[in-house]
Structures are given as structure tokens and as C-alpha cells.
Coordinates of C-alpha atoms and ligand atoms in Angstrom, one line a residue:
X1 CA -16.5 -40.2 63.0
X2 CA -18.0 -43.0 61.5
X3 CA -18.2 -43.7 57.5
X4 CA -21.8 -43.0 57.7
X5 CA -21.8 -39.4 59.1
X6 CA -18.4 -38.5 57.3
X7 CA -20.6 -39.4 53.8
X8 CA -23.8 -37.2 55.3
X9 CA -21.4 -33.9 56.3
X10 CA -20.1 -34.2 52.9
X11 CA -22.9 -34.3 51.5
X12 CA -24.0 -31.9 53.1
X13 CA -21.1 -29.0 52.1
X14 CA -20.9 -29.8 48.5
X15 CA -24.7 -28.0 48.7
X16 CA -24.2 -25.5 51.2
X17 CA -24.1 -22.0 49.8
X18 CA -20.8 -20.6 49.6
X19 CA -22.4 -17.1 51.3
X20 CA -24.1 -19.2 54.2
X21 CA -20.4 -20.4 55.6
X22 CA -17.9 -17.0 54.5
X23 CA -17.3 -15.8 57.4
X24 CA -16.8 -11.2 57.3
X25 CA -13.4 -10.7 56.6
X26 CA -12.1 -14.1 55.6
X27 CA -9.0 -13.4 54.4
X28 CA -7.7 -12.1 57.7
X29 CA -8.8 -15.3 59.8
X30 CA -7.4 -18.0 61.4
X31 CA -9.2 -21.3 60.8
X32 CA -9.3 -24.3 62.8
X33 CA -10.4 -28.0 62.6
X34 CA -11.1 -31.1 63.8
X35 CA -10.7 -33.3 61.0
X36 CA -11.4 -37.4 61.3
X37 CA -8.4 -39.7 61.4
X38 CA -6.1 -36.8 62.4
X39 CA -5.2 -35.8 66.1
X40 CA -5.8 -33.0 68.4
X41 CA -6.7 -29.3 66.4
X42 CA -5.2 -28.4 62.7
X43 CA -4.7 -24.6 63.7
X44 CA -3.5 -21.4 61.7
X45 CA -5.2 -22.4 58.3
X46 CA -6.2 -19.4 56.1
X47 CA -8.3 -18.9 53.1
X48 CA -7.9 -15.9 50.8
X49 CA -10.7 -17.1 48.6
X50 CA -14.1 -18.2 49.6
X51 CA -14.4 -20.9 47.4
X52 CA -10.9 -22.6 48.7
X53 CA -12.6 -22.5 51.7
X54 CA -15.9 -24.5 50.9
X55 CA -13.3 -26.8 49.1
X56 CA -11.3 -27.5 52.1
X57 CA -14.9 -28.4 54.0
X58 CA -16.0 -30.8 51.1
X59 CA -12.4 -32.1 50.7
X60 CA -12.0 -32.7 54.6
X61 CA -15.5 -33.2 56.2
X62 CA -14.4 -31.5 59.4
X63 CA -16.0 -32.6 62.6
X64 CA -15.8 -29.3 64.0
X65 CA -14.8 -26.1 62.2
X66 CA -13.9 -23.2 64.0
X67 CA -12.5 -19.4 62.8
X68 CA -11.1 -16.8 65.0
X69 CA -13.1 -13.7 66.2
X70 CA -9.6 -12.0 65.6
X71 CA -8.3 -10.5 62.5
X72 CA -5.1 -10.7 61.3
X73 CA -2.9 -9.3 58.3
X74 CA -0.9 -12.3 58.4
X75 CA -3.2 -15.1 60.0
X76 CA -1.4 -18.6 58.2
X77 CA 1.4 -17.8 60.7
X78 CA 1.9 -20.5 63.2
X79 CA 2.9 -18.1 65.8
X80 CA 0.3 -15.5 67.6
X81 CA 3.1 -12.8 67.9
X82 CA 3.8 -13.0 64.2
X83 CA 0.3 -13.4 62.8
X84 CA 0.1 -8.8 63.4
X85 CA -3.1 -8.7 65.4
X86 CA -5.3 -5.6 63.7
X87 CA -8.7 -6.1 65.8
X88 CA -11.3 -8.7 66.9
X89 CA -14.8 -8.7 66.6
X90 CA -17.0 -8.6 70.0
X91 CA -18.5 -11.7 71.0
X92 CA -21.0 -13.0 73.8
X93 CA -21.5 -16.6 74.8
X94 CA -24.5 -17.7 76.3
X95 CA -24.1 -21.5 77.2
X96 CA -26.0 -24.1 78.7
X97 CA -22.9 -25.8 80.6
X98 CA -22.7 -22.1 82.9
X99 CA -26.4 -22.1 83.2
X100 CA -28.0 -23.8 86.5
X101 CA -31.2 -25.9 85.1
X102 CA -33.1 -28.4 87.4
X103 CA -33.3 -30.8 84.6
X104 CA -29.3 -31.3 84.8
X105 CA -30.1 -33.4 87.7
X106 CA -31.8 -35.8 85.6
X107 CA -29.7 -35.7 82.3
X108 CA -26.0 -35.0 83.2
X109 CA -23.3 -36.6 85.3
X110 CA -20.1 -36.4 86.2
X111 CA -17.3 -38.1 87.6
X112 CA -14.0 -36.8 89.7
X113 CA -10.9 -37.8 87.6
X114 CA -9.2 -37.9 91.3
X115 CA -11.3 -39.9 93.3
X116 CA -13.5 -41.3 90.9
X117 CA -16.7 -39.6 93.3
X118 CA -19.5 -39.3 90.6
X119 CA -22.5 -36.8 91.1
X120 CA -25.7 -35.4 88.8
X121 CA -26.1 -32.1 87.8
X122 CA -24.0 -29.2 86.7
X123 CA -20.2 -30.3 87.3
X124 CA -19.5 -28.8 90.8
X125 CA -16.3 -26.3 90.9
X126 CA -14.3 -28.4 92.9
X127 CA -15.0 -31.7 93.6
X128 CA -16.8 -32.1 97.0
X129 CA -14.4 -35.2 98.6
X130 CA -11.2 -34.6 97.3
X131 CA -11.0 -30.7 96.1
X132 CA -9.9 -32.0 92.8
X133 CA -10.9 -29.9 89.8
X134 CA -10.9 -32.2 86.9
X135 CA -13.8 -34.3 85.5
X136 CA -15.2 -36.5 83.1
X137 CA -18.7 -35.2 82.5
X138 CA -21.6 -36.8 80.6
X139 CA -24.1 -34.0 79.8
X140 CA -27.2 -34.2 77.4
X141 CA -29.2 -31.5 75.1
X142 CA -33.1 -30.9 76.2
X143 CA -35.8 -28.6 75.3
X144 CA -35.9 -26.8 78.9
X145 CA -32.3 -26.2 78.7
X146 CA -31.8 -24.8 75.3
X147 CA -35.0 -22.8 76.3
X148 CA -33.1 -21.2 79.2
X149 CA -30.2 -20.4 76.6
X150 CA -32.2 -19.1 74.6
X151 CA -33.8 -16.6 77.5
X152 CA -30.3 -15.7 78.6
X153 CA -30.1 -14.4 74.9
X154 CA -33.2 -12.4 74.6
X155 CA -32.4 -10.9 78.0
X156 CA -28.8 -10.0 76.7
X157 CA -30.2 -8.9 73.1
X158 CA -33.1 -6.8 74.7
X159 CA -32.0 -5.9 77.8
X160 CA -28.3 -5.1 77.9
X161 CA -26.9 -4.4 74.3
X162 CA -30.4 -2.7 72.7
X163 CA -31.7 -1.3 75.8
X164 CA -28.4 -0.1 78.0
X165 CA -25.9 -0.2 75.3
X166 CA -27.9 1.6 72.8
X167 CA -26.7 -0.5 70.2
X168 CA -28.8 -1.6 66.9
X169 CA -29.8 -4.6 66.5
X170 CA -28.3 -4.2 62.3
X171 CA -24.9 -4.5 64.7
X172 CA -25.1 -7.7 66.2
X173 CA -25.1 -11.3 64.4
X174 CA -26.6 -14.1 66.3
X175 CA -26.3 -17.4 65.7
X176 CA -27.3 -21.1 67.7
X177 CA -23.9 -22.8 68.1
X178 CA -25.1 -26.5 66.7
X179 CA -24.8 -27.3 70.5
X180 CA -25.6 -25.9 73.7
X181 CA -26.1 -22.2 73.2
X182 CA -26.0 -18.8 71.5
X183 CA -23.7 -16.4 70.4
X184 CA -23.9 -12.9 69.6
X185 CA -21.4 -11.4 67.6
X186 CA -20.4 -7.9 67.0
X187 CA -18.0 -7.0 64.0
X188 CA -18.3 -3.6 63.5
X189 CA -15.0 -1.5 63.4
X190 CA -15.2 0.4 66.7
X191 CA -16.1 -3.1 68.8
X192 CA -12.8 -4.4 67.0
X193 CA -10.9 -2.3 68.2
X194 CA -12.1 -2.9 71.9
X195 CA -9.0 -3.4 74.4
X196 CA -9.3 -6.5 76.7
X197 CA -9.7 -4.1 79.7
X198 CA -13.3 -2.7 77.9
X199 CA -14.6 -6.3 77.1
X200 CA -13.8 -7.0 80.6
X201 CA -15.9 -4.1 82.0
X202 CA -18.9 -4.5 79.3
X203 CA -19.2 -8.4 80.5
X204 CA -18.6 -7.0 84.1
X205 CA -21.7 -5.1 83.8
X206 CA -23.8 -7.6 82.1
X207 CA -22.9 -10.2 84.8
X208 CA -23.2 -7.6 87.3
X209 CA -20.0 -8.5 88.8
X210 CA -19.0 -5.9 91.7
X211 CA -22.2 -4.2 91.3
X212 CA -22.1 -2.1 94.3
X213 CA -26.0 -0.8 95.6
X214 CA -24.3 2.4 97.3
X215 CA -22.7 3.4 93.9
X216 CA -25.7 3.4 91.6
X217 CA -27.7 5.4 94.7
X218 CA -29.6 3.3 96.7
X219 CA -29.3 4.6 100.2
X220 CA -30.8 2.3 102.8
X221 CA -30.0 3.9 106.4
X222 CA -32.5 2.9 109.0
X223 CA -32.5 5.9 110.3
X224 CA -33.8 7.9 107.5
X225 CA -36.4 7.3 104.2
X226 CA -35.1 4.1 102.1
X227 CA -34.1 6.0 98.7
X228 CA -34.9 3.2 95.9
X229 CA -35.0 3.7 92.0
X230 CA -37.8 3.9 89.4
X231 CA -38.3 2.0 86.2
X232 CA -37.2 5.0 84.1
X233 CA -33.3 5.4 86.1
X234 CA -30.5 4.3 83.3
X235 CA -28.2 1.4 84.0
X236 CA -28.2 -1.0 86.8
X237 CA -31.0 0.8 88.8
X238 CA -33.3 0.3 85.9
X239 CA -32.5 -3.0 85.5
X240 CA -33.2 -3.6 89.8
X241 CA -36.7 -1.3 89.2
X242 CA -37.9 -3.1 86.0
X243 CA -36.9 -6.7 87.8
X244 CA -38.9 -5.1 91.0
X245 CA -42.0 -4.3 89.1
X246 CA -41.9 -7.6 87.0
X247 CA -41.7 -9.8 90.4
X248 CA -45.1 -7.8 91.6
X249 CA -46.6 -8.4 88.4
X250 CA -45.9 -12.1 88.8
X251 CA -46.3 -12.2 92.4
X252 CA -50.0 -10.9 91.6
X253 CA -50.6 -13.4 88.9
X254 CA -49.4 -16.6 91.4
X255 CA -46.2 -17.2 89.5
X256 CA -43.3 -16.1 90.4
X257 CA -39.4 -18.0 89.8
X258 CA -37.2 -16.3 92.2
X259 CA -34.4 -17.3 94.5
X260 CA -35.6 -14.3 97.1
X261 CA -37.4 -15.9 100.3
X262 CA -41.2 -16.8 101.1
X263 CA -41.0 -13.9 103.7
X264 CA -39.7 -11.5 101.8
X265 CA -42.0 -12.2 99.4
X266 CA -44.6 -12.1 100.9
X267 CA -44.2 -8.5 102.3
X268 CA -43.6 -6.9 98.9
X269 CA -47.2 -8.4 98.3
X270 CA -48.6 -6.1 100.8
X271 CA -47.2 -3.6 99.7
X272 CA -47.6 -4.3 95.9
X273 CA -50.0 -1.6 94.9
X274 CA -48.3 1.1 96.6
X275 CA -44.5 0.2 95.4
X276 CA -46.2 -0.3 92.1
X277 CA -47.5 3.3 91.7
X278 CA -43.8 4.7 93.2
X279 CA -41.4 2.8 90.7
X280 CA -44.2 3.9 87.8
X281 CA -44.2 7.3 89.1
X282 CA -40.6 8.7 89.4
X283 CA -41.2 8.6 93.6
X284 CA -37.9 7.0 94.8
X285 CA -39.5 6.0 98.5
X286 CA -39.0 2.6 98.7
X287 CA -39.6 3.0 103.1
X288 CA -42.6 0.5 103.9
X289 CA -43.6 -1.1 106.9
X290 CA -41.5 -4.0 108.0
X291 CA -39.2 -3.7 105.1
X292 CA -36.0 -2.3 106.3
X293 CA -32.7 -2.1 104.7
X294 CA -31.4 -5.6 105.4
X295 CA -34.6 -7.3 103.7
X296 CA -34.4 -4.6 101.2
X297 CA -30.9 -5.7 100.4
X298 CA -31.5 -9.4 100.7
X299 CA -34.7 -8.4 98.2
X300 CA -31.9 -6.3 95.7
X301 CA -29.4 -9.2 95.8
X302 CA -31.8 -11.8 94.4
X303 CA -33.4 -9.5 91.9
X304 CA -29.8 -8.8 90.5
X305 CA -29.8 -12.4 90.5
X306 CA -33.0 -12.6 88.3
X307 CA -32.1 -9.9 86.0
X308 CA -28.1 -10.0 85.7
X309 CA -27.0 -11.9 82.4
X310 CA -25.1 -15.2 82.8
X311 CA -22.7 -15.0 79.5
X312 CA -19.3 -16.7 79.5
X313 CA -16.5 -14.0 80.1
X314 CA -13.7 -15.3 79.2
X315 CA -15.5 -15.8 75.8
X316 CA -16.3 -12.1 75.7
X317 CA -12.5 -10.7 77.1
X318 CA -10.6 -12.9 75.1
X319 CA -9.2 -11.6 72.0
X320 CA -7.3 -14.6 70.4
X321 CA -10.5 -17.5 70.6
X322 CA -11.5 -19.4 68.2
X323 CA -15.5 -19.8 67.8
X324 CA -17.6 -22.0 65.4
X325 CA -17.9 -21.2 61.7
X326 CA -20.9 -19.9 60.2
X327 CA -23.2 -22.8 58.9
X328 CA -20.5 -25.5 59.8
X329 CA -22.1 -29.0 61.1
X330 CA -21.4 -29.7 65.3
X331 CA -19.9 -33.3 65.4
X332 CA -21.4 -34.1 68.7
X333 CA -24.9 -33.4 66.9
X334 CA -24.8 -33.4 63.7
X335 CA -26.8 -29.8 64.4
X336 CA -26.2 -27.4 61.7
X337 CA -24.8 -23.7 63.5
X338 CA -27.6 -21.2 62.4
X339 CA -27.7 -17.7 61.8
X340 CA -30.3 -15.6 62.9
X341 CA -32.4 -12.8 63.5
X342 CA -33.6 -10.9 66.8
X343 CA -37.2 -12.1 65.1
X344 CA -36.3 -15.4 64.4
X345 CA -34.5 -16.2 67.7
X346 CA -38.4 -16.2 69.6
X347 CA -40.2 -18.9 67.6
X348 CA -36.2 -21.0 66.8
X349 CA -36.8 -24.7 67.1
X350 CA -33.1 -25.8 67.6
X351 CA -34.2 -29.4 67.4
X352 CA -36.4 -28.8 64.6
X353 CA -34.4 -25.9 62.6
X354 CA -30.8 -26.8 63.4
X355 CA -31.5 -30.5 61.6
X356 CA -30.2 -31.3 58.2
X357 CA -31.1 -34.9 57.6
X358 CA -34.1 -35.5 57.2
X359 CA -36.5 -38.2 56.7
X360 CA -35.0 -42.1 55.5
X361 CA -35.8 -44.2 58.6
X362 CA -33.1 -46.1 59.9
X363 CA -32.7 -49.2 62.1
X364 CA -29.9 -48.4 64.9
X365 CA -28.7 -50.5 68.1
X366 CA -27.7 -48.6 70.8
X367 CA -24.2 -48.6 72.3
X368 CA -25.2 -46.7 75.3
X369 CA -28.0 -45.9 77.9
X370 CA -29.4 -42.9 75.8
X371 CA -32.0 -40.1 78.1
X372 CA -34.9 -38.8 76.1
X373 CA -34.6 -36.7 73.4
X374 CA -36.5 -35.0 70.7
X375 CA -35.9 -34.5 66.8
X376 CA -38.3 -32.6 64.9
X377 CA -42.0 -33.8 66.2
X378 CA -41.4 -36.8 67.6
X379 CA -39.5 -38.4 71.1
X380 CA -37.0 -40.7 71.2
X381 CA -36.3 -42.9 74.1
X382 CA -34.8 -43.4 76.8
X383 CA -33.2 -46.3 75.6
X384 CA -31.1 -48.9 77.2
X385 CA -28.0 -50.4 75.9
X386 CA -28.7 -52.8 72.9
X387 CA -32.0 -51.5 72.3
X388 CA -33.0 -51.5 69.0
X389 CA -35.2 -49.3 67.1
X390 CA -35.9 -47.4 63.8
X391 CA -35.7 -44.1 63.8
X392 CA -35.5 -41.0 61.7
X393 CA -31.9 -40.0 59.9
X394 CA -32.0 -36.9 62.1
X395 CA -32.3 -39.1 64.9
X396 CA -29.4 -41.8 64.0
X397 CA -27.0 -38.8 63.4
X398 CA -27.5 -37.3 66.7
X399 CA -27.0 -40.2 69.0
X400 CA -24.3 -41.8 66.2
X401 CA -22.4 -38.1 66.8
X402 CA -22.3 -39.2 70.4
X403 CA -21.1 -42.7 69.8
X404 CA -23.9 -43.8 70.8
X405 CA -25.9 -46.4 68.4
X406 CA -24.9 -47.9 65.4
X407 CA -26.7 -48.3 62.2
X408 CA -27.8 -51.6 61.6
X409 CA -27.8 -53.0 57.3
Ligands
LIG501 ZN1 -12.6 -36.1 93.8
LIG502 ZN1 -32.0 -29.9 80.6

């Protein structure tokens, strides 16, 4: 972390509100940071008091600060087994890396630690020549992607935990990371005392991992009536009806998103009016001409697809992770990790709200190739190496957080 940003995050926590980074519960939390000039991640640190807290952030200028979800009666212990686990709260991840954009194509790479193959886009699995599963990857923040994030979130918020879970939104804390996504956090008693085997099935569900048709009643035998759902059926065949009736809708306006066929498409549309009135009205008939079973399932599989919600598991099942602090600056941004509302998430501006440092123009020079990006109202870039502009401090932080530009006297 260069001079410059270490004097800006400083800065920045000898202001910040003590109430804005306390975490619930503080005592009984591990802490973890990175810290400039020291290696690798200073774990099992514990605060009893708030205030030594915002001391060690002013004291140390962390570039990345990090509590557990976990609670502990003896957290400062440098072994899990000794630390006596006494719940964790509930979290949901909803990240841009596990999210498939179009835009990756243009603004991420990555290259095969193996065989040194390099592609675009979301890192693959495995790599496509040698198998290998390790990579260096190069990916970049925009607008369209944070966008989708940040629809992955409503749908979770709105659709899953309000809607299917019943749960109020007064139970659930959401916050933009500083990065690439969205968390929403649950610390009530009862979801702390969740076993792993319950997180598992609650993200199981909202993934709709081994979602089986047959089990939530559809019953599509060509040789009788196609039994569907309707828009008012609980759980998953809610979900398939509501996603069904908002793909007609859209199909009728000329803008549908989908991954289902043209084909299939194409025959819901002449049928629309008709399958409309049935999933509106209770009538679970879902037999029409020329759509039997197989296109029925084929439909079904890429509606789940529309409607399932992609958060990252192993965030959600495990129960000894650490996850950023509240209000605590991202050192690949220079973002600021926001807490928010259900009503403020709609009109968030992550490159607009999540910004500290504002204003002062600076001169930079670029150390890098640098895509486009946006801070606040304006567009930066792209650049190419050795480019030198003035920009806003908002700007300079950002790409300097990357290594990319230097500040010029
Ligand atoms: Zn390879
Ligand atoms: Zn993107």
C-alpha cells in the first residue's frame, strides 16, 4: 500500500464513527487483518471495547479488515477448538466472481498457472488444455456487473428470505462489500444457532440444488392432463409459476432474457393468454397443444434457471469464516463497505456512494493497461500504460489500490 493511500485510510478512521464500524457482539469476535508491511493474515485478534477497536484501525491502517460471523466466549485464542464456539450469525454472499455477465468477456482474464493458456471471461473450472485448476486472474468492477449483484440481492431479499422464508426484513442487515457484491447478514439468536446441515439445506433451496419437478407435484405423463402450478402454490412451485407468468409478460412486451429456446418460446406465446388466465386462476392444466412434457420440462429447467438464486454456499454453510467489517475501507478499491437498507439497496450507487475521497484533482501515470471505469459522474479511460492524466482523488485511489498508476508531484 503505498504512502499515499496508507495517509488517506487513516484519515479516514480517525473520523469514522465508532457505531458505524462495531460490529453486534464485539467482544465475542475474532478479528482479522491485512496490515501493510506485514505478511499473509494477523488472525485471532479480539477487542472487548469498541474504542480499542477504532484505535487498532487508526493505529494500523488495515488494508483489509475482516471479523468472524462466529461468536465465541474465548475468541483471542489461536486455536478454533479452544476459542468455545457459542453460535454464528447467518450469512448470504451474493458475488460477482460466481455470477456469469457478458461484459466479463471484455474486462476480465485469466491465465492457467500450468500451461500458461490465457482466456477472457469468468475463470473456467478447469482449465480447457491441461485440466489444471489454478489461475492467475485479472478481473475488473463495472456498472452492468455490480448491477447484476445487486439483482441477485433483491431477488434473494424479496423473493426467498421475505417471501418464502417469512422472515422480516428488521432481521436481516445488508451491506455492499467495498468490492464485488452484497451480503446479507442475519444475527438473530435462533439463525445462530443454525447447524451446518440447516445452512446447507436453506442455501440448497435458494440455489435450487436437487430441486426435483416430481416432488413439488408437477406431473407431466403424456398420457394424461399436464398437472402445472399456479402463482399462489408455496415454495418452489411458486417460484416456477411466478417466473412462468413473468416470461409471458415479457414475452408480450418483446423483451425477454432467457436461456429457454426460440421454439419453446415461441409456443408459450400462443398460448400466452390462455396459460395466463390458468396460473392467475388456481386451474393447474398446464396441457396445450404442442407442448408436451419434454418441452414442458426443458421450459421448467430454464425458468429455475431464471428464478433460482446464485449466492455463494460455502459462504452461507460455513460456520468459522471470516467476512468484512462494517464500514472498513476495501484495499483493492479504496470503496468504503456500506450498510444498508432493503430501500436504499434499489437506488445504491456503489461507485457513487461507496466513495470516500472526494474531489482534489490529481495528476497520475499509469502503470498498467487500465479498462474503463466510472467514479461518481464521470468516465475514466481506458488508458494505456504510461498514460497520463488528472483525475479525481476517488479516481487515483481506485486504480492506485490496484497498483495501477502512480501519483505524479
Ligand atoms: Zn492449463
Ligand atoms: Zn462487467
Amino acid at each position: 500500500m503505498s504512502e499515499y493511500v496508507k495517509a488517506l485510510f487513516q484519515a479516514y478512521y480517525r473520523q469514522a464513527p465508532v457505531d458505524a464500524l462495531v460490529p453486534k457482539d464485539i467482544a465475542k469476535r475474532e478479528f482479522g487483518f491485512v496490515i501493510p508491511g506485514k505478511k499473509g493474515m494477523i488472525r485471532h485478534q479480539a477487542f472487548l471495547e469498541p474504542k480499542d477497536y477504532k484505535g487498532f484501525l487508526v493505529q494500523n491502517t488495515p488494508v483489509h479488515a475482516y471479523h468472524s460471523a462466529t461468536l465465541y466466549n474465548s475468541p483471542w485464542k489461536d486455536r478454533m477448538d479452544l476459542k468455545d464456539y457459542t453460535g454464528c450469525d447467518l450469512i448470504f454472499d451474493i458475488d460477482c466472481d460466481h455470477i456469469n455477465t457478458p461484459c466479463k468477456k471484455d474486462h476480465d482474464t485469466w491465465t492457467c498457472k500450468e500451461c500458461s493458456k490465457q482466456g477472457t471471461g469468468k475463470v473456467p473450472e478447469k482449465c480447457p488444455k491441461c485440466g489444471g485448476n489454478k489461475f492467475d486472474d485479472r478481473t475488473w468492477l463495472c456498472d452492468s456487473c455490480l448491477d447484476k449483484a445487486k439483482m441477485e440481492t433483491r431477488k434473494l431479499i424479496d423473493n426467498f428470505l421475505t417471501r418464502d422464508f417469512g422472515l422480516p426484513l428488521d432481521a436481516m442487515a445488508i451491506y455492499f462489500s467495498g468490492q464485488r457484491g452484497y451480503h446479507v447478514h442475519l444475527e438473530r439468536d435462533d439463525f445462530r444457532k443454525m447447524s451446518t446441515d440447516a445452512r446447507r439445506e436453506m442455501a440448497d433451496y435458494i440455489t435450487s440444488t436437487g430441486l426435483s419437478l416430481a416432488s413439488i407435484g408437477f406431473l407431466g405423463k403424456a398420457t394424461t392432463n399436464i398437472m402445472g402450478f399456479t402463482i399462489k402454490d408455496p415454495g418452489w412451485a411458486g417460484q416456477i409459476s411466478r417466473g412462468l407468468f413473468d416470461l409471458i409478460e415479457m414475452l408480450s412486451a418483446g423483451k425477454a432474457s432467457t436461456s429457454i429456446k426460440e421454439r419453446e418460446l415461441e409456443l408459450l406465446k400462443a398460448n400466452k393468454d390462455r396459460l395466463k388466465k390458468r396460473l392467475l386462476e388456481h386451474d393447474t392444466n398446464w396441457s396445450f397443444a404442442g407442448i408436451g412434457p419434454g418441452i414442458w420440462n426443458h421450459i421448467i429447467e430454464g425458468i429455475v434457471e431464471d428464478v433460482r438464486c446464485d449466492i455463494d454456499v460455502p459462504v452461507t454453510i460455513d460456520i468459522h469464516r471470516l467476512i468484512r467489517a462494517p464500514a472498513t475501507l476495501h484495499g483493492k478499491t479504496g470503496l468504503v463497505n456500506c450498510k444498508l437498507t432493503r430501500d436504499q439497496l434499489d437506488p445504491f450507487d456503489p461507485f457513487t456512494d461507496a466513495v470516500v475521497f472526494k474531489g482534489n484533482a490529481e495528476k497520475i501515470k499509469m502503470l498498467a493497461d487500465v479498462p474503463r471505469f466510472r467514479i461518481e459522474d464521470k468516465t475514466y479511460g481506458p488508458y494505456k500504460k504510461d498514460d497520463i492524466d488528472t483525475v479525481a482523488i476517488g479516481a487515483a485511489v481506485f486504480l492506485m489500490c490496484k497498483n495501477m498508476c502512480e501519483v505524479l508531484k
